[in-house]
Coordinates of N, CA, C and O in Angstrom, one line a residue:
M1 N 39.6 57.6 -54.7 CA 39.4 58.5 -53.6 C 37.9 58.7 -53.5 O 37.2 58.8 -54.5
W2 N 37.4 58.7 -52.3 CA 35.9 58.9 -52.1 C 35.8 60.1 -51.1 O 36.7 60.4 -50.3
V3 N 34.7 60.8 -51.2 CA 34.4 61.9 -50.4 C 32.9 62.0 -50.1 O 32.1 61.6 -51.0
R4 N 32.5 62.3 -49.0 CA 31.2 62.6 -48.6 C 31.1 63.9 -48.0 O 31.8 64.3 -47.1
C5 N 30.2 64.8 -48.5 CA 30.2 66.2 -48.0 C 28.7 66.6 -47.9 O 28.0 66.4 -48.8
V6 N 28.4 67.1 -46.8 CA 27.0 67.6 -46.5 C 27.1 69.0 -45.9 O 27.8 69.2 -45.0
R7 N 26.4 69.9 -46.5 CA 26.2 71.2 -46.0 C 24.7 71.5 -45.8 O 23.9 71.3 -46.7
A8 N 24.4 71.8 -44.5 CA 23.0 71.9 -44.2 C 22.4 73.2 -44.8 O 22.9 74.3 -44.7
A9 N 21.2 73.0 -45.5 CA 20.4 74.1 -46.0 C 21.1 75.1 -46.8 O 20.8 76.3 -46.8
T10 N 22.0 74.7 -47.7 CA 22.6 75.6 -48.6 C 22.7 74.9 -50.0 O 22.8 73.7 -50.0
A11 N 22.8 75.7 -51.0 CA 22.9 75.1 -52.3 C 24.4 75.1 -52.7 O 24.8 74.5 -53.7
A12 N 25.3 75.7 -51.9 CA 26.7 75.8 -52.2 C 27.4 74.4 -52.1 O 27.1 73.8 -51.1
P13 N 28.2 74.1 -53.0 CA 29.0 72.8 -52.8 C 30.0 73.0 -51.8 O 30.4 74.1 -51.4
C14 N 30.4 71.9 -51.2 CA 31.5 71.9 -50.1 C 32.8 71.6 -50.7 O 33.1 70.5 -51.1
G15 N 33.6 72.6 -50.9 CA 35.0 72.5 -51.3 C 35.3 72.3 -52.8 O 36.4 72.5 -53.2
G16 N 34.3 72.0 -53.6 CA 34.5 71.9 -55.0 C 35.5 70.8 -55.5 O 36.1 70.9 -56.5
R17 N 35.7 69.8 -54.7 CA 36.6 68.7 -55.0 C 36.1 67.9 -56.2 O 35.0 67.5 -56.2
R18 N 37.0 67.7 -57.2 CA 36.6 66.9 -58.4 C 36.2 65.5 -58.0 O 36.9 64.9 -57.2
G19 N 35.1 65.0 -58.5 CA 34.7 63.6 -58.2 C 33.9 63.5 -56.9 O 33.6 62.4 -56.5
A20 N 33.7 64.6 -56.3 CA 33.0 64.6 -55.0 C 31.5 64.3 -55.2 O 30.9 64.7 -56.2
R21 N 30.9 63.7 -54.2 CA 29.4 63.5 -54.2 C 28.9 64.5 -53.2 O 29.3 64.4 -52.0
Y22 N 28.0 65.4 -53.6 CA 27.4 66.3 -52.6 C 26.0 66.0 -52.4 O 25.3 65.6 -53.2
T23 N 25.6 66.2 -51.1 CA 24.2 66.0 -50.7 C 23.7 67.2 -50.1 O 24.3 67.8 -49.2
R24 N 22.5 67.7 -50.5 CA 21.9 68.9 -49.8 C 20.8 68.3 -48.9 O 20.0 67.5 -49.3
R25 N 20.8 68.8 -47.7 CA 19.8 68.4 -46.7 C 19.0 69.5 -46.2 O 19.5 70.6 -46.0
D26 N 17.7 69.3 -45.9 CA 16.8 70.3 -45.4 C 17.2 70.5 -43.9 O 17.2 69.5 -43.2
S27 N 17.4 71.7 -43.4 CA 17.8 71.9 -42.0 C 16.7 71.5 -41.0 O 17.0 71.2 -39.9
A28 N 15.5 71.4 -41.4 CA 14.4 71.0 -40.5 C 14.6 69.5 -40.2 O 14.2 69.1 -39.1
R29 N 15.2 68.7 -41.0 CA 15.4 67.3 -40.8 C 16.8 67.1 -40.1 O 17.0 66.0 -39.6
R30 N 17.7 68.0 -40.1 CA 19.0 67.9 -39.5 C 19.0 68.1 -38.0 O 18.8 69.2 -37.6
R31 N 19.1 67.1 -37.2 CA 19.1 67.2 -35.8 C 20.3 66.5 -35.1 O 20.7 65.4 -35.6
G32 N 20.8 67.0 -34.1 CA 21.9 66.3 -33.3 C 21.3 65.2 -32.5 O 20.1 65.0 -32.4
L33 N 22.2 64.5 -31.7 CA 21.8 63.4 -30.9 C 20.8 63.9 -29.8 O 19.9 63.1 -29.4
D34 N 20.9 65.1 -29.4 CA 20.0 65.6 -28.3 C 18.7 66.2 -28.9 O 17.8 66.7 -28.2
G35 N 18.5 66.0 -30.2 CA 17.2 66.5 -30.9 C 17.3 68.0 -31.3 O 16.4 68.4 -32.0
A36 N 18.3 68.7 -30.9 CA 18.4 70.1 -31.3 C 18.8 70.2 -32.8 O 19.5 69.4 -33.3
R37 N 18.3 71.3 -33.4 CA 18.7 71.5 -34.8 C 20.2 71.8 -34.9 O 20.8 72.5 -34.1
L38 N 20.8 71.3 -36.0 CA 22.2 71.6 -36.3 C 22.3 73.0 -36.9 O 21.3 73.4 -37.5
P39 N 23.4 73.7 -36.7 CA 23.5 75.0 -37.3 C 23.4 75.0 -38.8 O 23.7 74.0 -39.4
L40 N 22.8 76.1 -39.4 CA 22.6 76.1 -40.8 C 23.9 75.9 -41.6 O 23.9 75.3 -42.7
G41 N 25.0 76.4 -41.1 CA 26.2 76.3 -41.9 C 27.1 75.1 -41.6 O 28.2 75.1 -41.9
S42 N 26.5 74.1 -40.9 CA 27.4 72.9 -40.5 C 27.8 72.1 -41.8 O 27.0 72.0 -42.7
V43 N 29.0 71.7 -41.8 CA 29.6 70.9 -42.9 C 30.2 69.7 -42.4 O 30.9 69.7 -41.3
W44 N 30.0 68.6 -43.1 CA 30.6 67.3 -42.8 C 31.4 66.9 -44.1 O 30.8 66.9 -45.1
V45 N 32.6 66.5 -43.9 CA 33.4 66.0 -45.1 C 34.1 64.8 -44.6 O 34.7 64.8 -43.5
Q46 N 34.1 63.7 -45.4 CA 34.8 62.5 -45.1 C 35.5 62.1 -46.3 O 34.9 61.9 -47.4
R47 N 36.9 61.9 -46.2 CA 37.7 61.5 -47.3 C 38.8 60.5 -47.0 O 39.3 60.6 -45.9
E48 N 39.0 59.6 -47.9 CA 40.2 58.7 -47.7 C 41.4 59.4 -48.4 O 41.3 59.9 -49.5
I49 N 42.5 59.4 -47.7 CA 43.7 60.0 -48.1 C 44.8 58.9 -48.2 O 45.0 58.2 -47.2
T50 N 45.4 58.6 -49.3 CA 46.4 57.6 -49.4 C 47.8 58.3 -49.3 O 48.1 59.2 -50.0
L51 N 48.6 57.8 -48.3 CA 49.9 58.3 -48.1 C 50.9 57.4 -48.8 O 50.8 56.2 -48.6
A52 N 51.8 57.9 -49.5 CA 52.8 57.1 -50.2 C 53.6 56.2 -49.3 O 53.8 56.6 -48.1
A53 N 54.1 55.1 -49.8 CA 54.9 54.2 -49.0 C 56.2 54.9 -48.5 O 56.8 55.7 -49.2
R54 N 56.6 54.7 -47.3 CA 57.7 55.3 -46.7 C 58.6 54.2 -45.9 O 58.0 53.2 -45.5
A55 N 59.8 54.5 -45.8 CA 60.7 53.6 -45.0 C 60.3 53.7 -43.5 O 59.6 54.6 -43.1
R56 N 60.8 52.7 -42.8 CA 60.5 52.8 -41.3 C 61.0 54.1 -40.8 O 62.1 54.6 -41.1
G57 N 60.2 54.7 -39.9 CA 60.6 55.9 -39.2 C 59.4 56.8 -39.0 O 58.2 56.4 -39.2
F58 N 59.7 58.0 -38.5 CA 58.6 59.0 -38.1 C 58.7 60.1 -39.2 O 59.7 60.7 -39.4
H59 N 57.6 60.2 -39.9 CA 57.5 61.1 -41.1 C 56.5 62.2 -40.9 O 55.3 61.9 -40.6
L60 N 56.9 63.5 -41.2 CA 56.0 64.6 -41.1 C 55.1 64.5 -42.4 O 55.6 64.5 -43.5
V61 N 53.8 64.5 -42.1 CA 52.8 64.4 -43.2 C 51.8 65.5 -43.1 O 50.8 65.5 -43.8
T62 N 52.0 66.6 -42.3 CA 51.1 67.6 -42.1 C 50.6 68.2 -43.4 O 49.4 68.3 -43.7
H63 N 51.5 68.7 -44.3 CA 51.1 69.4 -45.5 C 50.4 68.4 -46.5 O 49.4 68.8 -47.1
E64 N 50.8 67.2 -46.5 CA 50.2 66.2 -47.4 C 48.7 66.0 -47.0 O 47.8 65.9 -47.8
V65 N 48.5 65.9 -45.7 CA 47.1 65.7 -45.2 C 46.3 66.9 -45.4 O 45.2 66.9 -46.0
L66 N 46.8 68.1 -45.1 CA 46.0 69.3 -45.2 C 45.8 69.7 -46.6 O 44.7 70.2 -47.0
D67 N 46.7 69.4 -47.5 CA 46.5 69.7 -49.0 C 45.3 68.9 -49.5 O 44.7 69.3 -50.5
A68 N 45.1 67.7 -48.9 CA 44.0 66.9 -49.4 C 42.6 67.3 -48.8 O 41.6 66.7 -49.2
L69 N 42.6 68.3 -48.0 CA 41.4 68.8 -47.3 C 41.1 70.3 -47.5 O 41.2 71.1 -46.6
P70 N 40.9 70.7 -48.8 CA 40.7 72.2 -49.0 C 39.5 72.7 -48.3 O 39.4 73.9 -48.0
E71 N 38.5 71.9 -47.9 CA 37.3 72.3 -47.2 C 37.6 72.9 -45.8 O 36.8 73.7 -45.3
L72 N 38.8 72.6 -45.2 CA 39.1 73.2 -44.0 C 39.2 74.7 -44.0 O 38.8 75.4 -43.1
G73 N 39.6 75.2 -45.2 CA 39.6 76.7 -45.4 C 38.3 77.4 -45.2 O 38.3 78.6 -45.0
E74 N 37.2 76.7 -45.3 CA 35.9 77.3 -45.2 C 35.4 77.4 -43.8 O 34.4 78.0 -43.5
L75 N 36.1 76.7 -42.8 CA 35.5 76.6 -41.5 C 36.1 77.7 -40.6 O 37.3 78.0 -40.6
S76 N 35.2 78.2 -39.8 CA 35.6 79.2 -38.7 C 35.9 78.4 -37.4 O 36.7 78.8 -36.6
V77 N 35.1 77.3 -37.2 CA 35.3 76.4 -36.1 C 34.9 75.0 -36.4 O 34.0 74.8 -37.2
G78 N 35.7 74.0 -35.9 CA 35.3 72.7 -36.2 C 36.3 71.7 -35.6 O 37.2 72.0 -34.8
L79 N 36.2 70.4 -36.1 CA 37.1 69.4 -35.7 C 37.6 68.6 -36.9 O 36.8 68.4 -37.8
L80 N 38.8 68.1 -36.8 CA 39.4 67.2 -37.8 C 39.8 65.9 -37.1 O 40.6 66.0 -36.2
N81 N 39.2 64.8 -37.5 CA 39.6 63.5 -37.0 C 40.3 62.8 -38.1 O 39.9 62.7 -39.3
L82 N 41.5 62.2 -37.8 CA 42.3 61.4 -38.7 C 42.4 60.0 -38.1 O 42.8 59.8 -37.0
L83 N 42.0 59.0 -38.9 CA 42.1 57.6 -38.5 C 43.0 56.8 -39.5 O 42.7 56.8 -40.7
L84 N 44.1 56.3 -39.1 CA 45.0 55.5 -39.9 C 44.4 54.1 -39.9 O 44.2 53.4 -38.8
R85 N 44.2 53.5 -41.1 CA 43.5 52.2 -41.2 C 44.5 51.1 -41.3 O 44.3 50.2 -42.1
H86 N 45.4 51.0 -40.4 CA 46.4 50.0 -40.3 C 46.8 49.6 -38.9 O 46.7 50.5 -38.0
T87 N 47.4 48.5 -38.7 CA 47.7 48.0 -37.4 C 49.2 48.0 -37.1 O 49.6 47.6 -36.0
S88 N 50.0 48.3 -38.1 CA 51.5 48.3 -37.9 C 52.1 49.7 -38.2 O 53.3 49.8 -38.4
A89 N 51.3 50.7 -38.1 CA 51.7 52.1 -38.3 C 50.8 52.9 -37.3 O 49.8 52.4 -36.9
S90 N 51.2 54.2 -37.1 CA 50.4 55.0 -36.1 C 50.5 56.4 -36.5 O 51.3 56.8 -37.4
L91 N 49.8 57.3 -35.8 CA 49.8 58.7 -35.9 C 50.2 59.3 -34.6 O 49.8 58.8 -33.6
T92 N 50.9 60.4 -34.7 CA 51.1 61.2 -33.5 C 51.3 62.7 -33.9 O 51.5 63.0 -35.0
L93 N 51.3 63.5 -32.9 CA 51.6 64.9 -33.0 C 52.8 65.3 -32.3 O 52.9 64.9 -31.1
N94 N 53.8 65.9 -32.9 CA 55.0 66.2 -32.2 C 55.8 67.3 -32.9 O 55.2 67.9 -33.9
E95 N 57.0 67.6 -32.5 CA 57.7 68.8 -33.1 C 58.0 68.6 -34.6 O 58.4 67.5 -35.0
N96 N 57.7 69.7 -35.3 CA 57.9 69.7 -36.8 C 59.2 70.3 -37.3 O 59.4 70.4 -38.5
A97 N 60.0 70.9 -36.4 CA 61.2 71.6 -36.8 C 62.5 70.8 -36.9 O 63.2 71.0 -37.9
S98 N 62.7 70.0 -35.9 CA 64.0 69.3 -35.9 C 63.9 67.9 -36.3 O 63.2 67.1 -35.7
P99 N 64.7 67.5 -37.3 CA 64.7 66.1 -37.7 C 65.3 65.1 -36.7 O 65.0 64.0 -36.7
E100 N 66.0 65.7 -35.7 CA 66.6 64.9 -34.7 C 65.5 64.3 -33.8 O 65.6 63.2 -33.3
V101 N 64.4 65.0 -33.6 CA 63.3 64.5 -32.8 C 62.7 63.2 -33.5 O 62.5 62.2 -32.8
R102 N 62.6 63.2 -34.8 CA 62.1 62.0 -35.4 C 63.0 60.9 -35.3 O 62.6 59.7 -35.0
R103 N 64.3 61.1 -35.4 CA 65.3 60.0 -35.3 C 65.3 59.5 -33.8 O 65.4 58.3 -33.6
D104 N 65.3 60.5 -32.9 CA 65.3 60.0 -31.5 C 64.0 59.2 -31.1 O 64.1 58.3 -30.3
L105 N 62.9 59.6 -31.6 CA 61.7 58.8 -31.3 C 61.8 57.4 -31.9 O 61.5 56.4 -31.2
E106 N 62.3 57.3 -33.1 CA 62.5 56.0 -33.7 C 63.5 55.2 -32.9 O 63.2 54.0 -32.6
S107 N 64.6 55.8 -32.5 CA 65.6 55.0 -31.7 C 65.0 54.6 -30.3 O 65.2 53.4 -29.9
W108 N 64.2 55.4 -29.7 CA 63.6 55.1 -28.4 C 62.6 53.9 -28.6 O 62.7 52.9 -27.9
F109 N 61.7 54.0 -29.6 CA 60.8 52.9 -29.8 C 61.4 51.6 -30.2 O 61.0 50.5 -29.8
D110 N 62.5 51.7 -31.0 CA 63.2 50.4 -31.4 C 63.9 49.8 -30.2 O 63.9 48.6 -30.1
G111 N 64.4 50.6 -29.2 CA 64.9 50.1 -28.0 C 63.9 49.5 -27.1 O 64.1 48.5 -26.4
A112 N 62.8 50.2 -27.0 CA 61.7 49.8 -26.0 C 61.0 48.6 -26.5 O 60.5 47.8 -25.7
V113 N 60.8 48.4 -27.8 CA 60.1 47.3 -28.4 C 61.0 46.6 -29.5 O 60.9 46.9 -30.7
P114 N 62.0 45.8 -29.0 CA 63.0 45.2 -29.9 C 62.4 44.1 -30.8 O 61.4 43.5 -30.4
E115 N 63.0 43.9 -32.0 CA 62.6 42.8 -32.8 C 63.1 41.5 -32.3 O 62.5 40.5 -32.5
R116 N 64.3 41.5 -31.8 CA 65.0 40.3 -31.4 C 65.2 40.3 -29.9 O 65.2 41.3 -29.2
G117 N 65.3 39.1 -29.3 CA 65.5 39.0 -27.9 C 64.2 38.8 -27.1 O 64.2 38.7 -25.9
V118 N 63.1 38.9 -27.9 CA 61.7 38.8 -27.2 C 61.1 37.6 -27.9 O 61.1 37.5 -29.2
P119 N 60.5 36.6 -27.2 CA 59.9 35.5 -27.8 C 58.6 35.7 -28.5 O 57.5 35.2 -28.0
W120 N 58.6 36.6 -29.5 CA 57.3 36.9 -30.2 C 56.8 35.6 -30.9 O 57.6 34.8 -31.4
T121 N 55.5 35.4 -30.8 CA 54.9 34.2 -31.5 C 54.2 34.6 -32.8 O 54.1 33.8 -33.7
H122 N 53.8 35.9 -33.0 CA 53.2 36.3 -34.2 C 54.4 36.8 -35.1 O 54.8 38.0 -35.1
T123 N 54.9 35.9 -35.9 CA 56.1 36.2 -36.7 C 55.9 35.8 -38.2 O 56.8 35.9 -39.0
L124 N 54.7 35.5 -38.6 CA 54.4 35.0 -39.9 C 54.8 36.0 -41.0 O 55.3 35.7 -42.1
E125 N 54.6 37.3 -40.7 CA 54.9 38.4 -41.7 C 56.3 39.0 -41.5 O 56.6 40.0 -42.1
G126 N 57.1 38.4 -40.7 CA 58.5 38.8 -40.5 C 58.8 39.3 -39.1 O 57.9 39.5 -38.3
P127 N 60.1 39.5 -38.8 CA 60.5 39.8 -37.4 C 60.0 41.2 -37.0 O 60.0 41.5 -35.8
D128 N 59.7 42.1 -38.0 CA 59.4 43.5 -37.6 C 57.8 43.6 -37.4 O 57.4 44.7 -37.0
D129 N 57.1 42.6 -37.7 CA 55.6 42.7 -37.7 C 55.0 42.9 -36.3 O 54.3 43.8 -36.0
M130 N 55.3 41.9 -35.4 CA 54.7 42.0 -34.0 C 55.2 43.3 -33.3 O 54.4 44.0 -32.6
P131 N 56.5 43.6 -33.3 CA 57.0 44.9 -32.7 C 56.2 46.1 -33.3 O 55.9 47.0 -32.6
A132 N 55.9 46.0 -34.6 CA 55.2 47.1 -35.2 C 53.8 47.2 -34.6 O 53.3 48.3 -34.4
H133 N 53.1 46.1 -34.4 CA 51.8 46.1 -33.7 C 51.9 46.8 -32.3 O 51.0 47.5 -32.0
V134 N 52.9 46.4 -31.6 CA 53.0 46.9 -30.2 C 53.3 48.4 -30.3 O 52.6 49.2 -29.5
K135 N 54.2 48.9 -31.1 CA 54.4 50.3 -31.3 C 53.2 51.1 -31.7 O 52.9 52.2 -31.2
A136 N 52.4 50.5 -32.6 CA 51.2 51.2 -33.1 C 50.2 51.2 -32.0 O 49.5 52.2 -31.9
S137 N 50.1 50.2 -31.1 CA 49.2 50.3 -30.0 C 49.6 51.3 -29.0 O 48.8 52.0 -28.4
L138 N 50.9 51.5 -28.8 CA 51.4 52.5 -27.8 C 51.0 54.0 -28.3 O 50.6 54.8 -27.5
L139 N 51.2 54.2 -29.6 CA 50.9 55.6 -30.1 C 49.4 55.8 -30.5 O 48.9 56.9 -30.4
G140 N 48.8 54.8 -31.1 CA 47.4 54.8 -31.5 C 47.2 55.2 -33.0 O 48.1 55.7 -33.6
P141 N 46.0 54.9 -33.5 CA 45.8 55.1 -34.9 C 45.1 56.4 -35.3 O 44.8 56.6 -36.4
S142 N 44.8 57.3 -34.3 CA 44.0 58.4 -34.6 C 44.4 59.7 -33.9 O 45.1 59.7 -32.8
L143 N 44.0 60.8 -34.5 CA 44.2 62.2 -33.9 C 42.9 62.9 -34.1 O 42.3 62.8 -35.1
T144 N 42.5 63.7 -33.1 CA 41.4 64.7 -33.3 C 42.0 66.0 -33.0 O 42.5 66.3 -31.9
L145 N 41.8 66.9 -33.9 CA 42.4 68.3 -33.9 C 41.4 69.3 -34.0 O 40.5 69.2 -34.8
P146 N 41.5 70.4 -33.2 CA 40.5 71.5 -33.3 C 40.9 72.3 -34.6 O 42.0 72.4 -35.0
V147 N 39.8 72.9 -35.2 CA 40.0 73.7 -36.4 C 39.4 75.1 -36.1 O 38.4 75.2 -35.5
G148 N 40.2 76.1 -36.5 CA 39.7 77.5 -36.3 C 40.3 78.3 -37.4 O 41.5 78.1 -37.9
A149 N 39.5 79.3 -37.9 CA 40.0 80.2 -39.0 C 40.6 79.5 -40.2 O 41.6 79.9 -40.7
G150 N 40.0 78.3 -40.5 CA 40.3 77.6 -41.7 C 41.5 76.7 -41.7 O 42.0 76.3 -42.7
R151 N 42.0 76.4 -40.4 CA 43.2 75.6 -40.3 C 43.2 74.9 -39.0 O 42.6 75.3 -38.0
P152 N 43.9 73.7 -38.9 CA 44.1 73.1 -37.6 C 44.8 74.0 -36.6 O 45.7 74.7 -37.0
L153 N 44.3 74.0 -35.4 CA 44.9 74.9 -34.4 C 46.1 74.2 -33.7 O 46.0 73.8 -32.5
L154 N 47.2 74.0 -34.4 CA 48.4 73.3 -33.9 C 49.3 74.4 -33.3 O 49.2 75.5 -33.7
G155 N 50.1 73.9 -32.4 CA 51.1 74.8 -31.8 C 52.1 75.1 -32.8 O 52.3 74.5 -33.9
T156 N 52.9 76.2 -32.5 CA 53.9 76.6 -33.5 C 54.8 75.5 -34.0 O 55.2 75.5 -35.2
W157 N 55.2 74.6 -33.1 CA 56.2 73.6 -33.5 C 55.6 72.2 -33.7 O 56.3 71.2 -33.7
Q158 N 54.3 72.1 -33.8 CA 53.6 70.8 -33.9 C 53.3 70.4 -35.3 O 53.0 71.3 -36.2
G159 N 53.5 69.1 -35.6 CA 53.2 68.6 -36.9 C 52.6 67.2 -36.8 O 52.8 66.5 -35.8
I160 N 51.9 66.8 -37.8 CA 51.3 65.4 -37.8 C 52.3 64.5 -38.4 O 52.9 64.7 -39.5
Y161 N 52.6 63.4 -37.6 CA 53.5 62.4 -38.0 C 52.8 61.1 -38.4 O 51.9 60.7 -37.7
L162 N 53.3 60.5 -39.5 CA 53.0 59.1 -39.8 C 54.2 58.3 -39.2 O 55.3 58.6 -39.6
C163 N 53.9 57.4 -38.3 CA 54.9 56.6 -37.7 C 54.9 55.2 -38.4 O 54.0 54.4 -38.1
E164 N 55.8 55.0 -39.2 CA 55.9 53.7 -40.0 C 56.8 52.8 -39.2 O 58.0 53.0 -39.0
H165 N 56.2 51.7 -38.7 CA 56.9 50.8 -37.8 C 57.4 49.5 -38.6 O 58.1 48.7 -37.9
R166 N 57.1 49.4 -39.8 CA 57.6 48.2 -40.6 C 58.7 48.6 -41.5 O 58.8 49.8 -41.9
D167 N 59.5 47.7 -41.9 CA 60.6 48.0 -42.9 C 60.0 48.4 -44.2 O 60.5 49.3 -44.9
R168 N 59.0 47.6 -44.6 CA 58.3 47.9 -45.9 C 56.8 47.8 -45.7 O 56.2 46.9 -46.1
G169 N 56.3 48.9 -45.1 CA 54.9 48.9 -44.8 C 53.9 49.2 -46.0 O 52.8 48.9 -45.9
G170 N 54.4 49.8 -47.0 CA 53.6 50.1 -48.2 C 52.8 51.4 -48.0 O 53.0 52.1 -47.0
A171 N 52.0 51.7 -48.9 CA 51.1 52.9 -48.9 C 50.2 52.8 -47.7 O 49.8 51.7 -47.3
R172 N 49.8 53.9 -47.1 CA 49.0 53.9 -45.9 C 47.7 54.7 -46.2 O 47.8 55.8 -46.8
S173 N 46.6 54.3 -45.6 CA 45.3 54.9 -45.9 C 44.8 55.6 -44.6 O 44.8 55.0 -43.5
L174 N 44.4 56.9 -44.7 CA 43.8 57.6 -43.6 C 42.4 57.9 -44.0 O 42.1 58.2 -45.2
V175 N 41.5 57.9 -43.0 CA 40.2 58.5 -43.2 C 40.2 59.8 -42.4 O 40.4 59.8 -41.2
A176 N 39.9 60.9 -43.2 CA 39.8 62.2 -42.6 C 38.3 62.6 -42.5 O 37.6 62.5 -43.5
T177 N 37.9 63.0 -41.3 CA 36.5 63.4 -41.1 C 36.6 64.8 -40.6 O 37.2 65.1 -39.5
V178 N 35.9 65.7 -41.3 CA 35.9 67.2 -40.9 C 34.5 67.5 -40.5 O 33.6 67.2 -41.3
W179 N 34.3 68.2 -39.4 CA 33.0 68.7 -39.0 C 33.2 70.1 -38.5 O 34.1 70.4 -37.8
G180 N 32.3 71.0 -39.0 CA 32.4 72.4 -38.5 C 31.4 73.3 -39.2 O 30.6 72.9 -39.9
E181 N 31.6 74.6 -38.9 CA 30.8 75.6 -39.6 C 31.7 76.8 -39.9 O 32.8 77.0 -39.4

């Protein structure tokens, strides 16, 4: 696991994560793209999060992702960007209460992008590979979420999904980037 954490003009560590590398920067040198000084309390954290291997389907990973980012609790305002570093799985935000939603999404995607009956030419890794790439392209590899009062500002019924489009996709890697104050 790697982490990069920068807090402008403070001696306080960011999050206290074991094995973290912390860098202190002088606020006079910290400037945004427009040349303006960044706020004194701005925090940047970037961490790789490994999600355990899962079966094909739509899986709620909200708690797993947020548990890996204790620094979110320090922010009053900010952004959380999640990038899934794979081409046959995706991320989406959807209902977190009913498991039927996850099953219905999987059924719809399997019907919309079938493994058989389409003359796929990219088949070296198996019949589920090219359909997985198409599904991942439809949903996308990333989410950007607003952060407020130490947590992502999700709706009551929203959760972060890992959408595994392969039969045996293996562990999946996310890069989480947090910025805020």
